[in-house]
């Protein structure tokens, strides 16, 4: 049988049983997660909103997570504070970060 292009991806699709009735633990867990949390309207598949909530949970604070990441990666003496030297040393991180938009600031200002 060919793959159905309209077929929604289900947890069972990631694992083929091949006649083995004993599912691995991760498949059982995924199936439970899917039924309990991901398929909110219980229609057996994940629609656009359900997929978005799974990938980008609304209670996840991206700015805080990014800030923690920047401090963690740059704070060489692990004192919880960033010195000018630590920031300059990891400037590529800050330039690429969505949290600081530092790269955008550099592009906009002619004096840099």
Tab-separated table of C-alpha atoms in Angstrom:
chain	number	residue	atom	x	y	z
A	1	UNK	CA	0.000	0.000	0.000
A	2	UNK	CA	1.227	3.523	-0.806
A	3	UNK	CA	1.443	6.275	1.770
A	4	UNK	CA	-1.702	8.386	2.106
A	5	UNK	CA	-0.641	12.059	1.773
A	6	UNK	CA	-3.674	13.204	3.822
A	7	UNK	CA	-2.890	10.792	6.638
A	8	UNK	CA	-2.091	12.561	9.933
A	9	UNK	CA	1.002	11.356	11.773
A	10	UNK	CA	0.018	9.248	14.766
A	11	UNK	CA	2.278	7.840	17.511
A	12	UNK	CA	1.826	4.336	16.070
A	13	UNK	CA	3.285	5.496	12.745
A	14	UNK	CA	6.712	5.948	14.315
A	15	UNK	CA	6.878	2.301	15.327
A	16	UNK	CA	6.021	-0.744	13.265
A	17	UNK	CA	4.904	-3.701	15.359
A	18	UNK	CA	5.889	-6.419	12.875
A	19	UNK	CA	3.640	-8.952	14.610
A	20	UNK	CA	5.108	-8.172	18.032
A	21	UNK	CA	2.253	-7.329	20.404
A	22	UNK	CA	4.596	-5.967	23.086
A	23	UNK	CA	4.934	-2.259	22.410
A	24	UNK	CA	8.101	-0.543	23.644
A	25	UNK	CA	7.565	1.643	26.681
A	26	UNK	CA	8.131	4.881	24.710
A	27	UNK	CA	5.297	4.011	22.320
A	28	UNK	CA	2.883	3.458	25.222
A	29	UNK	CA	4.004	6.742	26.776
A	30	UNK	CA	3.627	8.615	23.479
A	31	UNK	CA	0.169	7.137	22.943
A	32	UNK	CA	-0.944	8.214	26.450
A	33	UNK	CA	0.545	11.696	25.984
A	34	UNK	CA	-1.210	11.973	22.634
A	35	UNK	CA	-4.625	10.955	23.996
A	36	UNK	CA	-4.390	12.924	27.252
A	37	UNK	CA	-2.631	16.126	26.251
A	38	UNK	CA	-2.029	16.606	22.530
A	39	UNK	CA	-5.328	15.597	20.928
A	40	UNK	CA	-7.405	18.157	22.831
A	41	UNK	CA	-10.590	17.696	20.795
A	42	UNK	CA	-10.193	13.890	20.832
A	43	UNK	CA	-10.583	13.470	17.070
A	44	UNK	CA	-7.641	11.078	16.828
A	45	UNK	CA	-5.276	13.508	15.109
A	46	UNK	CA	-3.494	16.751	15.835
A	47	UNK	CA	-4.807	19.831	14.056
A	48	UNK	CA	-2.793	23.010	13.492
A	49	UNK	CA	-3.580	24.522	16.921
A	50	UNK	CA	-2.866	21.285	18.793
A	51	UNK	CA	0.451	20.929	16.971
A	52	UNK	CA	1.349	24.544	17.764
A	53	UNK	CA	0.599	24.008	21.479
A	54	UNK	CA	2.786	20.899	21.442
A	55	UNK	CA	5.752	22.604	19.745
A	56	UNK	CA	5.343	26.050	21.389
A	57	UNK	CA	3.547	25.645	24.727
A	58	UNK	CA	1.844	28.902	25.721
A	59	UNK	CA	3.330	28.756	29.242
A	60	UNK	CA	6.897	28.660	27.879
A	61	UNK	CA	8.650	32.009	28.257
A	62	UNK	CA	11.003	32.265	25.288
A	63	UNK	CA	12.633	35.526	26.395
A	64	UNK	CA	13.465	34.151	29.834
A	65	UNK	CA	14.733	30.870	28.394
A	66	UNK	CA	16.925	32.712	25.896
A	67	UNK	CA	18.248	35.054	28.604
A	68	UNK	CA	19.118	32.079	30.839
A	69	UNK	CA	20.853	30.429	27.881
A	70	UNK	CA	22.919	33.552	27.138
A	71	UNK	CA	23.999	33.922	30.769
A	72	UNK	CA	24.764	30.200	31.081
A	73	UNK	CA	26.871	30.171	27.920
A	74	UNK	CA	28.693	33.470	28.580
A	75	UNK	CA	29.190	33.561	32.365
A	76	UNK	CA	32.671	32.052	32.465
A	77	UNK	CA	33.302	32.473	36.189
A	78	UNK	CA	29.711	31.353	36.956
A	79	UNK	CA	28.993	34.270	39.312
A	80	UNK	CA	25.573	34.892	37.802
A	81	UNK	CA	26.669	38.213	36.285
A	82	UNK	CA	28.056	39.070	32.881
A	83	UNK	CA	31.081	41.316	32.591
A	84	UNK	CA	31.866	43.310	29.458
A	85	UNK	CA	34.711	40.861	28.763
A	86	UNK	CA	32.423	37.829	29.019
A	87	UNK	CA	29.923	39.412	26.610
A	88	UNK	CA	32.628	40.472	24.136
A	89	UNK	CA	34.185	37.003	24.348
A	90	UNK	CA	30.840	35.431	23.386
A	91	UNK	CA	29.690	38.272	21.130
A	92	UNK	CA	28.722	35.838	18.360
A	93	UNK	CA	26.113	34.355	20.707
A	94	UNK	CA	24.601	37.770	21.423
A	95	UNK	CA	24.646	38.890	17.799
A	96	UNK	CA	22.751	35.757	16.808
A	97	UNK	CA	20.302	35.936	19.708
A	98	UNK	CA	16.653	36.815	19.197
A	99	UNK	CA	16.528	37.991	22.818
A	100	UNK	CA	18.905	40.896	22.298
A	101	UNK	CA	18.362	41.833	18.644
A	102	UNK	CA	21.976	42.960	19.021
A	103	UNK	CA	22.734	42.066	15.423
A	104	UNK	CA	19.839	44.263	14.274
A	105	UNK	CA	21.161	47.162	16.352
A	106	UNK	CA	24.579	46.785	14.727
A	107	UNK	CA	23.086	46.797	11.238
A	108	UNK	CA	20.957	49.901	11.909
A	109	UNK	CA	23.719	52.104	13.335
A	110	UNK	CA	26.246	53.529	10.891
A	111	UNK	CA	28.721	54.382	13.633
A	112	UNK	CA	29.352	50.657	14.221
